[in-house]
Short mmCIF file of C-alpha atoms in Angstrom, two decimals:
data_model
loop_
_atom_site.label_atom_id
_atom_site.label_comp_id
_atom_site.label_asym_id
_atom_site.label_seq_id
_atom_site.Cartn_x
_atom_site.Cartn_y
_atom_site.Cartn_z
CA MET A 220 18.29 -39.38 -18.29
CA ASN A 221 21.83 -40.43 -17.43
CA ASN A 222 22.96 -41.10 -13.87
CA TRP A 223 25.17 -37.98 -13.76
CA VAL A 224 22.28 -35.64 -14.54
CA ALA A 225 19.99 -37.42 -12.08
CA GLY A 226 22.63 -37.25 -9.38
CA ARG A 227 23.29 -33.59 -10.07
CA LEU A 228 19.60 -32.74 -9.84
CA LYS A 229 19.31 -34.58 -6.55
CA ILE A 230 22.29 -32.71 -5.13
CA VAL A 231 20.68 -29.40 -6.11
CA LEU A 232 17.35 -30.46 -4.60
CA VAL A 233 18.94 -31.63 -1.34
CA PHE A 234 20.84 -28.37 -1.03
CA LEU A 235 17.83 -26.18 -1.75
CA VAL A 236 15.61 -28.07 0.69
CA CYS A 237 18.15 -28.35 3.51
CA VAL A 238 19.84 -24.99 3.29
CA ILE A 239 17.96 -22.20 1.57
CA CYS A 240 14.28 -23.08 1.71
CA ASN A 241 13.67 -20.16 4.08
CA ALA A 242 15.94 -17.61 2.38
CA THR A 243 14.05 -14.73 0.80
CA THR A 244 16.93 -13.64 -1.45
CA TRP A 245 16.63 -16.76 -3.65
CA ALA A 246 14.08 -15.57 -6.22
CA GLN A 247 12.93 -18.38 -8.48
CA GLY A 248 12.94 -17.79 -12.23
CA LYS A 249 9.52 -17.63 -13.86
CA LEU A 250 8.29 -20.59 -15.87
CA GLU A 251 6.57 -20.20 -19.24
CA GLU A 252 3.90 -22.30 -20.93
CA GLY A 253 5.52 -24.58 -23.50
CA GLU A 254 8.91 -24.47 -21.76
CA GLU A 255 10.94 -27.70 -21.56
CA VAL A 256 11.90 -28.60 -18.00
CA LYS A 257 12.92 -31.42 -15.67
CA VAL A 258 10.41 -32.60 -13.05
CA LEU A 259 10.84 -34.69 -9.91
CA PHE A 260 8.31 -37.55 -9.84
CA LEU A 261 8.58 -40.55 -7.48
CA SER A 262 12.18 -39.69 -6.56
CA SER A 263 13.37 -39.56 -10.20
CA TRP A 264 13.74 -36.75 -12.73
CA TYR A 265 11.94 -36.74 -16.10
CA ASP A 266 11.89 -34.52 -19.16
CA GLY A 267 8.67 -32.51 -19.28
CA THR A 268 6.85 -29.56 -20.82
CA ILE A 269 4.99 -26.81 -18.97
CA VAL A 270 1.35 -26.75 -20.15
CA GLY A 271 -0.25 -24.38 -17.63
CA LYS A 272 -0.60 -23.23 -14.05
CA ASP A 273 -3.09 -24.18 -11.35
CA ARG A 274 -2.86 -21.62 -8.56
CA ARG A 275 0.66 -22.05 -7.13
CA MET A 276 1.27 -25.34 -8.96
CA TRP A 277 2.62 -25.84 -12.45
CA VAL A 278 1.04 -28.43 -14.73
CA VAL A 279 3.58 -30.51 -16.66
CA ASP A 280 3.29 -33.15 -19.37
CA PHE A 281 5.91 -35.91 -19.21
CA VAL A 282 6.42 -39.59 -19.99
CA PHE A 283 6.52 -42.10 -17.15
CA SER A 284 6.87 -45.85 -17.72
CA ASN A 285 6.11 -45.45 -21.46
CA SER A 286 2.86 -43.62 -20.66
CA ASN A 287 1.99 -39.94 -21.07
CA LYS A 288 1.25 -38.24 -17.75
CA ARG A 289 0.06 -34.80 -16.69
CA GLU A 290 0.73 -33.76 -13.11
CA ALA A 291 0.87 -30.55 -11.08
CA PHE A 292 4.20 -29.71 -9.39
CA GLU A 293 5.48 -27.11 -6.99
CA ARG A 294 8.30 -24.93 -8.33
CA ALA A 295 10.75 -26.64 -5.94
CA ASN A 296 10.28 -29.89 -7.92
CA ILE A 297 10.83 -28.30 -11.34
CA ARG A 298 14.13 -27.35 -12.95
CA LYS A 299 14.66 -25.10 -15.91
CA LEU A 300 17.25 -26.64 -18.24
CA CYS A 301 19.83 -24.05 -17.20
CA GLU A 302 19.27 -25.02 -13.55
CA VAL A 303 20.27 -28.67 -14.01
CA GLU A 304 23.99 -27.98 -13.55
CA ALA A 305 23.46 -24.91 -11.36
CA LEU A 306 23.55 -24.48 -7.60
CA ASP A 307 20.32 -22.52 -7.39
CA PHE A 308 17.23 -21.36 -9.28
CA VAL A 309 17.39 -18.69 -11.98
CA ARG A 310 17.38 -15.13 -10.64
CA GLY A 311 17.98 -11.62 -11.94
CA TRP A 312 21.59 -10.37 -11.91
CA GLU A 313 22.64 -6.74 -12.31
CA SER A 314 25.92 -4.93 -12.82
CA ALA A 315 27.17 -2.43 -10.23
CA SER A 316 26.38 0.42 -12.64
CA GLY A 317 22.85 -0.87 -13.27
CA LYS A 318 23.39 -0.82 -17.05
CA PHE A 319 23.47 -4.60 -17.54
CA LYS A 320 20.89 -7.14 -16.38
CA VAL A 321 20.53 -10.84 -17.06
CA ASP A 322 18.46 -13.80 -15.86
CA ALA A 323 20.79 -16.65 -14.96
CA ALA A 324 21.49 -19.41 -12.44
CA LEU A 325 24.60 -19.62 -10.28
CA LYS A 326 26.85 -22.48 -11.39
CA ALA A 327 30.05 -21.94 -9.41
CA ILE A 328 31.88 -19.56 -7.10
CA ASN A 329 35.58 -19.43 -7.97
CA GLY A 330 37.32 -17.08 -5.59
CA GLU A 331 36.43 -13.51 -6.62
CA GLU A 332 34.50 -14.69 -9.68
CA VAL A 333 31.15 -16.40 -10.28
CA VAL A 334 30.07 -18.57 -13.21
CA LEU A 335 26.50 -18.02 -14.39
CA ILE A 336 24.33 -20.12 -16.74
CA LYS A 337 21.93 -17.92 -18.70
CA THR A 338 18.48 -19.12 -19.75
CA ASP A 339 19.80 -19.64 -23.31
CA MET A 340 22.36 -22.08 -21.77
CA ASP A 341 25.36 -19.81 -22.41
CA GLU A 342 27.84 -19.63 -19.54
CA VAL A 343 29.59 -16.45 -18.46
CA ALA A 344 32.25 -15.75 -15.83
CA VAL A 345 31.69 -12.49 -13.96
CA PRO A 346 33.98 -10.80 -11.39
CA LEU A 347 32.20 -10.21 -8.08
CA ALA A 348 33.48 -6.64 -8.06
CA SER A 349 31.42 -5.86 -11.18
CA LEU A 350 28.10 -7.01 -9.64
CA SER A 351 25.54 -5.03 -7.68
CA THR A 352 25.66 -4.86 -3.89
CA ALA A 353 22.59 -7.12 -3.66
CA ASP A 354 24.19 -9.74 -5.93
CA VAL A 355 27.45 -9.73 -3.94
CA ALA A 356 25.47 -10.18 -0.71
CA TYR A 357 23.55 -13.07 -2.31
CA VAL A 358 26.79 -14.82 -3.38
CA ASN A 359 28.42 -14.36 0.04
CA LYS A 360 25.34 -15.68 1.84
CA PHE A 361 25.07 -18.60 -0.56
CA LYS A 362 28.75 -19.50 -0.11
CA LYS A 363 28.45 -19.35 3.68
CA GLN A 364 25.39 -21.60 3.68
CA ASN A 365 26.98 -23.96 1.16
CA ASP A 366 30.16 -24.30 3.25
CA THR A 367 28.05 -24.97 6.35
CA ALA A 368 26.03 -27.63 4.52
CA VAL A 369 29.24 -29.35 3.35
CA SER A 370 30.78 -29.27 6.83
CA GLN A 371 27.60 -30.80 8.28
CA GLY A 372 27.50 -33.54 5.64
CA GLN A 373 24.21 -32.35 4.12
CA ILE A 374 25.63 -32.06 0.58
CA PRO A 375 28.82 -33.39 -1.06
CA ALA A 376 31.84 -31.14 -1.31
CA LYS A 377 33.27 -30.08 -4.64
CA THR A 378 36.17 -32.40 -5.40
CA PRO A 379 38.95 -32.20 -8.01
CA SER A 380 38.67 -34.28 -11.17
CA LEU A 381 41.12 -37.14 -11.55
CA PRO A 382 44.00 -37.09 -14.07
CA GLU A 383 44.13 -39.40 -17.04
CA ILE A 384 45.39 -42.89 -16.25
CA GLU A 385 49.00 -43.50 -17.26
CA ASP A 386 49.97 -46.90 -18.67
CA PHE A 387 53.38 -47.92 -17.32
CA SER A 388 53.42 -51.37 -18.92
CA ALA A 389 55.67 -50.15 -21.75
CA GLY A 390 58.09 -48.27 -19.49
CA PHE A 391 58.17 -44.94 -17.72
CA THR A 392 56.73 -41.74 -19.13
CA THR A 393 57.49 -38.15 -18.21
CA ILE A 394 55.35 -38.46 -15.06
CA PRO A 395 57.80 -38.08 -12.15
CA ALA A 396 58.24 -41.20 -10.05
CA ILE A 397 60.13 -41.77 -6.82
CA ALA A 398 62.34 -44.82 -6.92
CA VAL A 399 62.58 -46.83 -3.73
CA GLY A 400 65.70 -48.61 -2.53
CA SER A 401 68.17 -47.39 -5.18
CA ASP A 402 71.60 -47.14 -3.45
CA GLU A 403 69.88 -46.44 -0.13
CA LYS A 404 70.31 -48.65 2.93
CA ARG A 405 68.54 -48.28 6.25
CA PRO A 406 69.03 -50.30 9.44
CA LEU A 407 66.10 -52.53 10.27
CA ASN A 408 63.67 -51.31 12.95
CA ARG A 409 64.92 -47.73 12.85
CA VAL A 410 62.14 -45.26 13.72
CA PRO A 411 61.68 -42.63 10.96
CA GLU A 412 62.62 -39.11 12.02
CA TYR A 413 59.14 -37.72 11.43
CA LEU A 414 57.75 -40.13 14.06
CA MET A 415 60.25 -39.29 16.80
CA ASP A 416 58.21 -36.31 18.03
CA PHE A 417 55.26 -38.45 19.11
CA SER A 418 54.30 -38.94 22.74
CA GLN A 419 51.67 -41.37 23.95
CA SER A 420 48.33 -39.69 23.31
CA GLY A 421 44.92 -40.09 21.74
CA MET A 422 41.63 -38.35 21.04
CA GLY A 423 38.15 -38.99 19.70
CA PHE A 424 36.15 -37.01 17.15
CA VAL A 425 32.94 -37.29 15.16
CA MET A 426 33.19 -37.81 11.40
CA THR A 427 31.22 -35.62 9.02
CA ARG A 428 28.65 -38.27 8.07
CA LYS A 429 27.31 -41.43 9.74
CA ARG A 430 27.99 -43.57 6.66
CA GLN A 431 31.70 -42.77 6.60
CA GLU A 432 33.96 -45.72 7.28
CA LEU A 433 37.49 -45.38 8.61
CA ILE A 434 40.18 -46.55 6.19
CA ALA A 435 43.51 -45.72 7.83
CA ALA A 436 45.19 -43.84 10.67
CA ILE A 437 48.57 -42.65 9.38
CA PRO A 438 51.06 -41.09 11.83
CA VAL A 439 52.79 -38.06 10.31
CA GLY A 440 54.41 -36.34 13.32
CA GLY A 441 55.91 -32.86 13.38
CA PRO A 442 55.41 -30.11 16.00
CA GLU A 443 51.63 -30.69 16.04
CA GLN A 444 52.04 -34.48 16.31
CA LEU A 445 49.81 -34.92 13.27
CA VAL A 446 47.87 -38.05 12.39
CA LEU A 447 46.17 -38.44 9.03
CA MET A 448 42.77 -40.10 9.50
CA THR A 449 41.25 -41.24 6.19
CA ALA A 450 37.62 -42.18 5.56
CA ARG A 451 35.30 -42.87 2.65
CA GLU A 452 31.52 -42.74 2.29
CA ASP A 453 29.32 -45.78 1.80
CA ASN A 454 27.28 -44.25 -1.05
CA PHE A 455 25.17 -47.34 -1.76
CA HIS A 456 22.07 -45.93 -0.02
CA ASN A 457 22.54 -42.28 -1.06
CA ARG A 458 20.29 -42.42 -4.17
CA ASP A 459 22.94 -41.48 -6.76
CA VAL A 460 24.24 -38.58 -4.64
CA LYS A 461 27.96 -39.28 -4.32
CA PHE A 462 29.52 -37.93 -1.13
CA GLN A 463 33.27 -37.41 -1.19
CA SER A 464 35.94 -39.36 0.61
CA GLN A 465 37.60 -37.31 3.33
CA VAL A 466 40.91 -36.91 5.08
CA TYR A 467 41.10 -35.49 8.60
CA TRP A 468 44.26 -33.82 9.92
CA VAL A 469 44.24 -34.58 13.64
CA SER A 470 46.66 -32.99 16.14
CA LEU A 471 47.41 -35.19 19.12
CA LYS A 472 49.19 -32.23 20.73
CA THR A 473 46.17 -29.90 20.76
CA LYS A 474 43.52 -32.67 20.70
CA LYS A 475 41.80 -31.04 17.72
CA VAL A 476 40.87 -31.72 14.10
CA LEU A 477 42.88 -29.02 12.32
CA SER A 478 41.40 -29.36 8.82
CA THR A 479 39.70 -31.73 6.38
CA VAL A 480 40.53 -32.61 2.78
CA HIS A 481 37.93 -33.65 0.20
CA ILE A 482 38.84 -36.06 -2.60
CA THR A 483 36.74 -37.88 -5.18
CA PRO A 484 34.04 -40.32 -3.96
CA GLU A 485 35.52 -43.31 -5.80
CA ASP A 486 38.96 -43.06 -4.19
CA PHE A 487 40.13 -43.69 -0.65
CA VAL A 488 43.47 -42.76 0.90
CA VAL A 489 45.78 -45.56 2.05
CA ASP A 490 49.17 -43.92 2.63
CA TYR A 491 51.02 -40.65 3.06
CA ASP A 492 54.73 -39.77 2.72
CA PRO A 493 55.52 -36.69 4.87
CA THR A 494 59.07 -36.46 3.47
CA HIS A 495 57.84 -35.77 -0.08
CA GLN A 496 54.36 -34.55 1.03
CA LEU A 497 52.59 -37.01 -1.24
CA MET A 498 49.34 -38.86 -0.51
CA LEU A 499 48.30 -42.13 -2.15
CA SER A 500 44.68 -43.05 -2.93
CA VAL A 501 43.18 -46.19 -4.50
CA HIS A 502 40.17 -46.69 -6.75
CA ARG A 503 39.20 -50.35 -6.78
CA GLY A 504 38.28 -52.11 -10.01
CA GLU A 505 38.68 -49.26 -12.54
CA THR A 506 37.82 -50.42 -16.07
CA PHE A 507 40.73 -49.95 -18.45
CA GLY A 508 40.24 -51.48 -21.87
CA ASP A 509 38.75 -54.94 -21.45
CA GLU A 510 40.11 -55.45 -17.92
CA LYS A 511 39.34 -54.13 -14.47
CA ARG A 512 42.36 -52.83 -12.64
CA ASP A 513 43.03 -50.92 -9.46
CA VAL A 514 43.93 -47.28 -10.08
CA PHE A 515 46.41 -45.49 -7.81
CA THR A 516 46.55 -41.69 -7.67
CA LEU A 517 49.24 -39.50 -6.12
CA TRP A 518 48.20 -36.19 -4.57
CA ASN A 519 50.35 -33.25 -3.48
CA LEU A 520 49.33 -32.40 0.08
CA LYS A 521 51.24 -30.45 2.72
CA PRO A 522 50.75 -31.46 6.37
CA GLY A 523 47.71 -29.72 7.86
CA GLU A 524 46.49 -28.15 4.60
CA SER A 525 42.91 -28.63 3.35
CA THR A 526 43.46 -28.79 -0.43
CA ALA A 527 45.08 -31.69 -2.31
CA THR A 528 46.21 -31.35 -5.92
CA ARG A 529 46.70 -34.22 -8.34
CA ALA A 530 50.22 -35.39 -9.05
CA SER A 531 49.69 -38.46 -11.28
CA ALA A 532 47.59 -41.59 -11.72
CA LEU A 533 48.74 -45.10 -12.54
CA PHE A 534 47.13 -48.50 -12.68
CA ARG A 535 48.18 -51.95 -11.61
CA GLN A 536 49.42 -53.93 -14.60
CA ASN A 537 48.59 -57.64 -14.42
CA GLY A 538 48.17 -57.44 -10.67
CA VAL A 539 51.64 -55.99 -10.01
CA LEU A 540 52.81 -52.39 -9.99
CA GLY A 541 55.94 -51.67 -11.99
CA GLU A 542 59.21 -50.93 -10.24
CA GLY A 543 59.51 -47.41 -8.87
CA GLN A 544 55.90 -46.49 -9.50
CA ILE A 545 54.86 -45.98 -5.88
CA LEU A 546 56.35 -43.98 -3.04
#
């Protein structure tokens, strides 16, 4: 099984154990004899087949270390195939009218819409307004518990996927770039306007997770005297569960963390331009062709906001970035 599937299964298991193990609304889908499943054995997931039931345990045949094994597992350590990419076990869903019913697992909550994976592996997007009262309550409770688990560092946050890497070695493409120094002269040692609002101040705060390491403290300024604190997770000991890098918006005026921003685990933020509201992150040693190169990604991010959107990605060509390719 590939690392992505294993990591995904571990994320689901961590969430279920830490957050919803005592919730009665999470009904587990029934297993059937002969059904293909995934089972957790010695901290790893294996393909298996249900062969029977022994009281509250399910008996599964699977291959471990090139040998056939038969073990009994609790339902919490078994995943139906449709549950591998889902956030929870299979449950029954019903329309508000009661005319439509389906067994499916919750894959995503996108605003006023949920994405479900049916037992036949088909995915369907369903508006919350069309679901039964019980289903809407389940989704709202799940989202609240999920958000709490993310804020407490129990599970990774959902992060945006990165854009395709642009090769600037042959010249510029249509990706917008901000040229630096063209016909612009500034006196040396002049303090930028966005820093003039700062007064001497400081504060302390606790990061989301113990394994986070501080990368940079970037003064941004403005009425709230904002500082951008950037951190990334040391995921080496997290058993294939990749926790996101984070950005903290800190107000020196109010002595509070105003919001956090989640970006991809592989990247860490090194700079921010408040004039153009662009953030710069780096991914060390990205493989591109036969070489390993650092990848730089620009993100659109307004001061104080909690969501960053991708602007563009570029890599370092032969150890040097091309002219005009960075802020």
